[in-house]
PDB file of C-alpha atoms and ligand atoms in Angstrom:
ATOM      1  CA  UNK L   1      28.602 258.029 -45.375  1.00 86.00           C
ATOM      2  CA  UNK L   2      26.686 260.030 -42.741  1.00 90.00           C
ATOM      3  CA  UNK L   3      23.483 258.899 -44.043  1.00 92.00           C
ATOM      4  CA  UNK L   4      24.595 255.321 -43.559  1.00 94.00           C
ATOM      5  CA  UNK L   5      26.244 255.763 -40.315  1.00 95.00           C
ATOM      6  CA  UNK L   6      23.626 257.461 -39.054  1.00 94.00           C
ATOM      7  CA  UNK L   7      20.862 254.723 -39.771  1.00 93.00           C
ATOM      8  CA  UNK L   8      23.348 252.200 -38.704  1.00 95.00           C
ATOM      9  CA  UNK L   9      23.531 253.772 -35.058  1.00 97.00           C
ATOM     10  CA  UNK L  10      19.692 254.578 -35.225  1.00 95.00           C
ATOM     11  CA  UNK L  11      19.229 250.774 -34.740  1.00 95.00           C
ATOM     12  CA  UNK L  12      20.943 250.625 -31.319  1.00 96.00           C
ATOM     13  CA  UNK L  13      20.088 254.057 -30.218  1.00 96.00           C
ATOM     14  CA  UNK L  14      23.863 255.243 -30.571  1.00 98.00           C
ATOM     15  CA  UNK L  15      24.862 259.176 -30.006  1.00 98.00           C
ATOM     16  CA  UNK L  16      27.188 259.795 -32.962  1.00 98.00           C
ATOM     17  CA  UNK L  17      29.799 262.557 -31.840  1.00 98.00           C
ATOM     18  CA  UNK L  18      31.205 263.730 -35.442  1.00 98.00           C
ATOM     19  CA  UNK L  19      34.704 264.151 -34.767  1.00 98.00           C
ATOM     20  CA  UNK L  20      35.761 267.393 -36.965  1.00 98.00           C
ATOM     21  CA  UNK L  21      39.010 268.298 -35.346  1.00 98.00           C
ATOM     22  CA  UNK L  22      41.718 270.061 -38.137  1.00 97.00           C
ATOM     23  CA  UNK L  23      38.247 270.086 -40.154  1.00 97.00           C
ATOM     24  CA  UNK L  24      37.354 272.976 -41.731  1.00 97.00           C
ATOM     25  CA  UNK L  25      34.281 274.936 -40.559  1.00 97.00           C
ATOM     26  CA  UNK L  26      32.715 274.386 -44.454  1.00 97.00           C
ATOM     27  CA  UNK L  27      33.072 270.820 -43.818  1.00 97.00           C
ATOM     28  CA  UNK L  28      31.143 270.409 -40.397  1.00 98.00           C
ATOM     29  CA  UNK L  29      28.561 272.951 -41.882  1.00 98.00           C
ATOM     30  CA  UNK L  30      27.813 270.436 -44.668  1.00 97.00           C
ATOM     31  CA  UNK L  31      27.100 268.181 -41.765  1.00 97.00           C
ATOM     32  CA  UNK L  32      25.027 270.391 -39.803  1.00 98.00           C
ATOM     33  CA  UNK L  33      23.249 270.919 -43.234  1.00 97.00           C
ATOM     34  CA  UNK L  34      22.455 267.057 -43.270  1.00 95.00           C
ATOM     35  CA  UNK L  35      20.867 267.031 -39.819  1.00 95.00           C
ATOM     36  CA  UNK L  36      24.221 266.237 -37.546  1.00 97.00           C
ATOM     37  CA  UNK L  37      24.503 268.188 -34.229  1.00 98.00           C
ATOM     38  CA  UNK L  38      27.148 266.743 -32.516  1.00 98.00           C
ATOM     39  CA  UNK L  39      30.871 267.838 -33.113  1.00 98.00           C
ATOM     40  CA  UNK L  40      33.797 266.786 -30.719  1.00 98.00           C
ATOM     41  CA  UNK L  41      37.242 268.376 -31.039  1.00 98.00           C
ATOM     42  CA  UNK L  42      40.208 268.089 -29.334  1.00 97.00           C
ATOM     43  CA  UNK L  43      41.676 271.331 -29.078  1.00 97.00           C
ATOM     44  CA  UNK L  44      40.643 274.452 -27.079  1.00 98.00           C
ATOM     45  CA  UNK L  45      41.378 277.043 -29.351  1.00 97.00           C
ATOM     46  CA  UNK L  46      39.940 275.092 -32.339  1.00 98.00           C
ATOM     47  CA  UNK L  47      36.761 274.438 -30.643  1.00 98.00           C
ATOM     48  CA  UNK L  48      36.282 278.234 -29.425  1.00 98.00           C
ATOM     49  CA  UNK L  49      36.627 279.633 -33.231  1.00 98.00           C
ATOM     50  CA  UNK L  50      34.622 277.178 -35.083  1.00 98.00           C
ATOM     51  CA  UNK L  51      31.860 278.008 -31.913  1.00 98.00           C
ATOM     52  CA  UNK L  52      32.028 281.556 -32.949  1.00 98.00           C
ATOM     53  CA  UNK L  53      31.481 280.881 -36.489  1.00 97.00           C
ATOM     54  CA  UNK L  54      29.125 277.967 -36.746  1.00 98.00           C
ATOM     55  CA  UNK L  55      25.587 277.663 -35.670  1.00 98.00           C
ATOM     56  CA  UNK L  56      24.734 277.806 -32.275  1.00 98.00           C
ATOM     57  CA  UNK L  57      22.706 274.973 -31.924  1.00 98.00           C
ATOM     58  CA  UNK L  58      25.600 272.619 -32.797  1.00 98.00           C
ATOM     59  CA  UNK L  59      26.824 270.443 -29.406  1.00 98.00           C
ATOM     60  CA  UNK L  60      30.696 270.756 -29.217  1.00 98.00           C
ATOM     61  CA  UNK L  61      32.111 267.667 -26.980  1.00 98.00           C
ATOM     62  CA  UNK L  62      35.489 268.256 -26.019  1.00 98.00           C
ATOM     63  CA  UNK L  63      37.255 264.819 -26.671  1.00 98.00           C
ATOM     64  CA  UNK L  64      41.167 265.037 -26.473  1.00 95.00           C
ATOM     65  CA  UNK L  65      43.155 265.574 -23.273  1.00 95.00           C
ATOM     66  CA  UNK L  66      42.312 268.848 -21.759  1.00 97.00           C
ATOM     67  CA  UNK L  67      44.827 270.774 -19.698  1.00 97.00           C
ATOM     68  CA  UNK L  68      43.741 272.915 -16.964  1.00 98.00           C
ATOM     69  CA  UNK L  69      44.754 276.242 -17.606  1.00 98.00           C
ATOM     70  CA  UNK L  70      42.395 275.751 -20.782  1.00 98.00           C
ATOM     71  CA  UNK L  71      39.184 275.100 -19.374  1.00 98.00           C
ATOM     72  CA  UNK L  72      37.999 278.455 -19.132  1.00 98.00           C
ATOM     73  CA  UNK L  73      37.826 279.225 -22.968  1.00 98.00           C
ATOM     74  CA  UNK L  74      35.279 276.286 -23.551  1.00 98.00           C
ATOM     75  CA  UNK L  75      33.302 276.619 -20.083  1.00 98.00           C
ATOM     76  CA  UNK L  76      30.724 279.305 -21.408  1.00 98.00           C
ATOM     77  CA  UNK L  77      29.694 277.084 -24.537  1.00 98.00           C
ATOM     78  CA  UNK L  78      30.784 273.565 -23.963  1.00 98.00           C
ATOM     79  CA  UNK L  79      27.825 270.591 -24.078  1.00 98.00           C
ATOM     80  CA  UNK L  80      29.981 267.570 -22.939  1.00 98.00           C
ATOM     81  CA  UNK L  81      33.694 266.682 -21.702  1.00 98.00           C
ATOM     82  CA  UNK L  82      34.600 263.346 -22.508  1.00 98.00           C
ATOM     83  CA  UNK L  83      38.430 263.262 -20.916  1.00 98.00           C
ATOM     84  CA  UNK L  84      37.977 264.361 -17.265  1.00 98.00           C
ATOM     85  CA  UNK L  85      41.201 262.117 -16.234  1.00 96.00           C
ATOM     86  CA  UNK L  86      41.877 263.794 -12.543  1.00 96.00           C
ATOM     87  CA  UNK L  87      40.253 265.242  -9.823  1.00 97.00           C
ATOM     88  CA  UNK L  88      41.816 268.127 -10.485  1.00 97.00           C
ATOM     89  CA  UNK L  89      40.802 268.738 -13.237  1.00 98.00           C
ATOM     90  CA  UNK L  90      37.006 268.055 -12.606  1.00 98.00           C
ATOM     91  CA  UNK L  91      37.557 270.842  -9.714  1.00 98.00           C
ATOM     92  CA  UNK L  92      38.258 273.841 -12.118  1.00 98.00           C
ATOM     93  CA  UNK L  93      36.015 272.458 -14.892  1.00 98.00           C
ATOM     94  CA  UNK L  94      33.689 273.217 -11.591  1.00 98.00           C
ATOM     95  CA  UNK L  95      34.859 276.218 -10.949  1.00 98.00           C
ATOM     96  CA  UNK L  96      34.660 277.981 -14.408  1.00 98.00           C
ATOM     97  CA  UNK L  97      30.804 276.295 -15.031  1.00 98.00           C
ATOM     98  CA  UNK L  98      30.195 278.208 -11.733  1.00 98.00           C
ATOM     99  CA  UNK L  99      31.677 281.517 -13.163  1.00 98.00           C
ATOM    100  CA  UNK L 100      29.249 280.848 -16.223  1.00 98.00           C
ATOM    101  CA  UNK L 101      26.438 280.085 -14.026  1.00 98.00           C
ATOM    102  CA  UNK L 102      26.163 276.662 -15.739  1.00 98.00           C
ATOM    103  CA  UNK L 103      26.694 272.813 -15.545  1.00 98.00           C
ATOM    104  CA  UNK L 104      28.865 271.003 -17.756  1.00 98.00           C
ATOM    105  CA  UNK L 105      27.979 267.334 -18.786  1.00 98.00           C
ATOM    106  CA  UNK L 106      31.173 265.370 -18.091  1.00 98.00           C
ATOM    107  CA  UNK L 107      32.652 261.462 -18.696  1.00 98.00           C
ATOM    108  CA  UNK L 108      34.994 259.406 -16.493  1.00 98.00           C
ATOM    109  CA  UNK L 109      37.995 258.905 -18.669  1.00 98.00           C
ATOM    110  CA  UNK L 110      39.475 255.504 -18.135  1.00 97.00           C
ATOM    111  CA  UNK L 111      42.861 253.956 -19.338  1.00 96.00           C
ATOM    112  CA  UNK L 112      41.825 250.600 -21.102  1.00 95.00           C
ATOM    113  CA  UNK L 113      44.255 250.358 -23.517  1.00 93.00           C
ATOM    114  CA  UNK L 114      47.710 249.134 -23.739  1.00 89.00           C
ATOM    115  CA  UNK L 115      49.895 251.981 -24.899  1.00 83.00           C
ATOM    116  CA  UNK L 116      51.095 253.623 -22.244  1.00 78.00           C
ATOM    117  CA  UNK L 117      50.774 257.668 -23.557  1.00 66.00           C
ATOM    118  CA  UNK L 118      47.028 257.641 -23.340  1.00 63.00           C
ATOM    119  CA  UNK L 119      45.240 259.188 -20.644  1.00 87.00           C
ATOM    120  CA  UNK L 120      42.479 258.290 -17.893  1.00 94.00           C
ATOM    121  CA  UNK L 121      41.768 257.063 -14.229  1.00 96.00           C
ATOM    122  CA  UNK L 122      43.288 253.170 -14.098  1.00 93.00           C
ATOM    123  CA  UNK L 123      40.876 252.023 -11.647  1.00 94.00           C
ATOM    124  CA  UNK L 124      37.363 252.404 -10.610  1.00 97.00           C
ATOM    125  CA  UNK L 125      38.610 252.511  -6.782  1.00 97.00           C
ATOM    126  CA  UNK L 126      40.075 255.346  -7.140  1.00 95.00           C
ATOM    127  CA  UNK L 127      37.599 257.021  -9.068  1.00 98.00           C
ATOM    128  CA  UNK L 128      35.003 255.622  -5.796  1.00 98.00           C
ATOM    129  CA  UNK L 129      36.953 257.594  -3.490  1.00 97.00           C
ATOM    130  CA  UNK L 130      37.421 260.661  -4.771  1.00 97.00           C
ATOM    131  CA  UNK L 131      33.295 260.509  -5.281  1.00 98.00           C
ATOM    132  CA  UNK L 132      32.908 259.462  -2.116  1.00 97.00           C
ATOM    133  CA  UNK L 133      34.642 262.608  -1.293  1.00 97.00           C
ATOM    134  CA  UNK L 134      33.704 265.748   0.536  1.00 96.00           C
ATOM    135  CA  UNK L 135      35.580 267.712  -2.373  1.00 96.00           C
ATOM    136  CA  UNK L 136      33.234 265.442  -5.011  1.00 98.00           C
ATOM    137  CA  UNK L 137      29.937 266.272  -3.158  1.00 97.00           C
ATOM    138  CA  UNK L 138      30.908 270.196  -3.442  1.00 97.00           C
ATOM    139  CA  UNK L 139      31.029 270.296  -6.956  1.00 98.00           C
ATOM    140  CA  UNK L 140      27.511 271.505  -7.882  1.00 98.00           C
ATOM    141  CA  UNK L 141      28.524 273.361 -11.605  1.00 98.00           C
ATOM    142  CA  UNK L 142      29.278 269.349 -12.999  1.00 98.00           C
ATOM    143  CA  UNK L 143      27.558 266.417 -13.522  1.00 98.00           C
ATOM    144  CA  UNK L 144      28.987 263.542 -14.427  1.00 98.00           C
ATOM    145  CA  UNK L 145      26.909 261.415 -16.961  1.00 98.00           C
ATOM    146  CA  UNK L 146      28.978 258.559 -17.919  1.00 98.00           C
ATOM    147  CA  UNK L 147      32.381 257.380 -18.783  1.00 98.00           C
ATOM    148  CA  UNK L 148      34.741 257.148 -21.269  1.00 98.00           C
ATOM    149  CA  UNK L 149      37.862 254.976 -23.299  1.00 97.00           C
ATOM    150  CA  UNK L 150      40.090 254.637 -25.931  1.00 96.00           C
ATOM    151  CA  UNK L 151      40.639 251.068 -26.963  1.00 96.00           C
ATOM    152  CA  UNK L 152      44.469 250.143 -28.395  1.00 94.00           C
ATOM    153  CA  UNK L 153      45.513 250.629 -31.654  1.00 93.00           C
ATOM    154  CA  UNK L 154      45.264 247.044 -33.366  1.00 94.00           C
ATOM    155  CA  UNK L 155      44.321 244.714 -35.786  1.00 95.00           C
ATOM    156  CA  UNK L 156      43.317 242.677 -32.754  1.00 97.00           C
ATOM    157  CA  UNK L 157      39.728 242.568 -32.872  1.00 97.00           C
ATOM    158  CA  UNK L 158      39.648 240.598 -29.723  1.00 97.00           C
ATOM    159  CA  UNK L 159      41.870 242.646 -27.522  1.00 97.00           C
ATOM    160  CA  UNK L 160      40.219 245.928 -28.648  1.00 98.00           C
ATOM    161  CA  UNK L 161      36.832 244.013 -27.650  1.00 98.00           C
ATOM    162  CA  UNK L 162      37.794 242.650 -24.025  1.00 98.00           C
ATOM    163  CA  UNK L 163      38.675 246.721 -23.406  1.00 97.00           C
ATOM    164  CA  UNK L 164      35.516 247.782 -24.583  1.00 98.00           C
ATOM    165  CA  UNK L 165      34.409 245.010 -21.660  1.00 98.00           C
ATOM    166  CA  UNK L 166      36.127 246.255 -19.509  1.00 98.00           C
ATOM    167  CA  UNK L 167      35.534 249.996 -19.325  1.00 98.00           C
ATOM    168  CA  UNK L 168      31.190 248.566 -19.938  1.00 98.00           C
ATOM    169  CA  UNK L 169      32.331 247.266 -16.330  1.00 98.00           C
ATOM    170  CA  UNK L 170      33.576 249.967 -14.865  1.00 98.00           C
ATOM    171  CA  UNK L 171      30.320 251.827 -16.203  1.00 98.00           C
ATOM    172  CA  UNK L 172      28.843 249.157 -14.331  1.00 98.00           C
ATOM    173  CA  UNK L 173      30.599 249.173 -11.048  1.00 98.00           C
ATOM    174  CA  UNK L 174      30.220 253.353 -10.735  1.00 98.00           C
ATOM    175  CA  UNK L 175      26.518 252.601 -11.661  1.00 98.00           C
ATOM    176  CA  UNK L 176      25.702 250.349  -9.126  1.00 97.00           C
ATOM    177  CA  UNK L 177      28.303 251.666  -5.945  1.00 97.00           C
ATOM    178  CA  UNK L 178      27.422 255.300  -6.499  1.00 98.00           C
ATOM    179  CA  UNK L 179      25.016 256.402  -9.378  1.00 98.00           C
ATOM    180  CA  UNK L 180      22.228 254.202  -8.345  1.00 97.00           C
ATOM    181  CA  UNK L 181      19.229 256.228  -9.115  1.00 94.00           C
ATOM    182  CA  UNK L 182      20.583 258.781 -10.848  1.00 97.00           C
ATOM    183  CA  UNK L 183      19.400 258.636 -14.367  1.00 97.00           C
ATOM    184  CA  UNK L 184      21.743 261.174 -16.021  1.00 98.00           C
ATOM    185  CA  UNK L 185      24.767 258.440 -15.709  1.00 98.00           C
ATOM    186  CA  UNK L 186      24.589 256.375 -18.391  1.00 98.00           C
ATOM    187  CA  UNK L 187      26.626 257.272 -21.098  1.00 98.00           C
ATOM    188  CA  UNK L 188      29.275 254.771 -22.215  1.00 98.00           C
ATOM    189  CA  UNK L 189      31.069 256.721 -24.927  1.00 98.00           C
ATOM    190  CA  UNK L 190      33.611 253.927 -26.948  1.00 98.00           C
ATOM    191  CA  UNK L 191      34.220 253.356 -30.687  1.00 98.00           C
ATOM    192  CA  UNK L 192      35.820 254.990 -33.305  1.00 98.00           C
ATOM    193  CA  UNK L 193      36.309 255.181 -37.078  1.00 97.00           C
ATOM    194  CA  UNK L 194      38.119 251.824 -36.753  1.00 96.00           C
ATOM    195  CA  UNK L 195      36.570 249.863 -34.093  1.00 97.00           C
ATOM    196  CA  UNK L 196      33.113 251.670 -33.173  1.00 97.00           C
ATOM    197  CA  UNK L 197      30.931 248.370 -34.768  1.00 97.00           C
ATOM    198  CA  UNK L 198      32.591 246.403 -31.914  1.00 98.00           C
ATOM    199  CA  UNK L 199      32.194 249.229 -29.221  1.00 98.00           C
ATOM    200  CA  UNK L 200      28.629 249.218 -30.321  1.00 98.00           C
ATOM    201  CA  UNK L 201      28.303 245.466 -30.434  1.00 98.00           C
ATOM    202  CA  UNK L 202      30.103 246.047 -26.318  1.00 98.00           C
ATOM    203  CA  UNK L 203      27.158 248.696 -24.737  1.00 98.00           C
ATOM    204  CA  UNK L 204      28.550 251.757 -26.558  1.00 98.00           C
ATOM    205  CA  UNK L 205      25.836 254.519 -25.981  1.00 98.00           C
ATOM    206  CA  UNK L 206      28.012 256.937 -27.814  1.00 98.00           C
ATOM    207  CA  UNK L 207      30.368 256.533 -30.567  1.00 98.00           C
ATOM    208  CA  UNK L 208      33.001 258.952 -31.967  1.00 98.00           C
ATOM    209  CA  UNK L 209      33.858 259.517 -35.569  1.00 98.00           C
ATOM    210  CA  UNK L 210      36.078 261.490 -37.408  1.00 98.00           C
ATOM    211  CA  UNK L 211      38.267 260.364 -40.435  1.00 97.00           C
ATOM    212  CA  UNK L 212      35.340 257.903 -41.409  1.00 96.00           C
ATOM    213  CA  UNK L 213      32.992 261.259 -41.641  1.00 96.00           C
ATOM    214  CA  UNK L 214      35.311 263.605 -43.043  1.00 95.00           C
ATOM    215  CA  UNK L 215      38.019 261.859 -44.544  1.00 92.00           C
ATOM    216  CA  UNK L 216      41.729 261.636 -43.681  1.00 90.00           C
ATOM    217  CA  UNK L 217      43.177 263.899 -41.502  1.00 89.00           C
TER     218      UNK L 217
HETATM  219  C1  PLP V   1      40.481 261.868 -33.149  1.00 58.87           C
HETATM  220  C2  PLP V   1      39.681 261.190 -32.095  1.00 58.87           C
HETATM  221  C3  PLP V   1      38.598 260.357 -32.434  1.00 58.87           C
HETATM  222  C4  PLP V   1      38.191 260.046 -33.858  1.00 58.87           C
HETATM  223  O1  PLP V   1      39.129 259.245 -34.477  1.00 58.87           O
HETATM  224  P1  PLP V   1      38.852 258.626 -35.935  1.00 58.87           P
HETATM  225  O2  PLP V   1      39.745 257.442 -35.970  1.00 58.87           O
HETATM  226  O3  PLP V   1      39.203 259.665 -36.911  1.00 58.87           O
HETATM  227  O4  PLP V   1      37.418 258.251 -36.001  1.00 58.87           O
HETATM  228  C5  PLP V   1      37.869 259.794 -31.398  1.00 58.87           C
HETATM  229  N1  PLP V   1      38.172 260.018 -30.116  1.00 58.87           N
HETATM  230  C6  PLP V   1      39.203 260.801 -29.741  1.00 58.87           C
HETATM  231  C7  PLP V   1      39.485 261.002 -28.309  1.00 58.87           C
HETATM  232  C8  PLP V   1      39.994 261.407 -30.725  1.00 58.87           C
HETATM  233  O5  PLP V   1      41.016 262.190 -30.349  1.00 58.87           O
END
């Protein structure tokens, strides 16, 4: 199944994130083993153990909602955030990069789907004025290379499509009203075991994949 997703995403130059969250460490080592790099996980303490452990040329991504108080056990090792869904939050990922004397890759999260419980910034206004923003321009331990969505849970191939649109134009918006030459911003990370096909078909640049990869959860 790697193999095949791998090729398949080869075609489109898609970043597969290998989503190995509850996973055992066996399991993402017989990844590694097959050339994959890229693991995201969702939770802190998870992620710190199976960085201990595993090889230290593997990329953890944290994916899943990430509460502040939390953010200092991934800062020293952690490639990419995907779910930076506040200000707030941005400011202490800042803060403990700093205390690592690093920079931390990070994604706009955005709310595109219908359900209400899942997380992310609702608008790209908002998300314009707080990097407009004195506190924005102080942050020198993050960069922020992209954004980030979770489509709804449906059969509906066309709603789950018209989101994918829609967080390809907020991408778009943030592109051209703030990160206009900046190169590092163009990550687009939608698509999962279900739907990632379509997110790729929508301007995906990064896909994430668990149960597909590894099975049921
Ligand atoms: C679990 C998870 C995934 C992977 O889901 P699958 O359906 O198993 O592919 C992707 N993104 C996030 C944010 C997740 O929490």
């Amino acid at each position: 199944m790697l193999e095949r997703i791998q090729e398949e995403l080869l075609k489109t130059n898609t970043t597969l994130v290998a989503v190995s969250k509850t996973k055992p460490a066996a399991a993402i080592q017989a990844m590694y083993d097959k050339g994959q790099r890229i693991f995201g996980e969702n939770r802190v303490q998870e992620v710190a153990e199976k960085y201990e452990t595993l090889p230290k040329d593997i990329q953890w991504h944290a994916i899943g909602h990430l509460q502040r108080n939390k953010v200092k056990f991934i800062a020293p090792f952690i490639s990419m955030i995907h779910s930076v869904d506040s200000a707030r939050l941005l400011e202490e990922i800042n803060k403990q990069a700093a205390k690592n004397d690093r920079s931390i890759d990070c994604l706009l999260q955005f709310h595109i789907a219908e359900e209400e419980s899942k997380f992310g910034w609702q608008n790209v206004e908002d998300v314009l004025t707080f990097l407009k923003s004195s506190d924005f321009s102080e942050m020198k331990n993050v960069r922020i290379v992209g954004v980030m969505g979770m489509a709804t849970f449906t059969d509906d191939k066309e709603q789950v499509r018209g989101e994918f649109q829609r967080l390809k134009g907020y991408f778009e918006e943030l592109k051209s009203d703030f990160f206009t030459d900046n190169e590092a911003f163009k990550e687009i990370s939608m698509g999962m075991s279900g739907d990632y096909q379509l997110a790729v078909e929508e301007g995906s640049t990064m896909v994430r994949i668990g149960s597909l990869l590894f099975g049921r959860r």
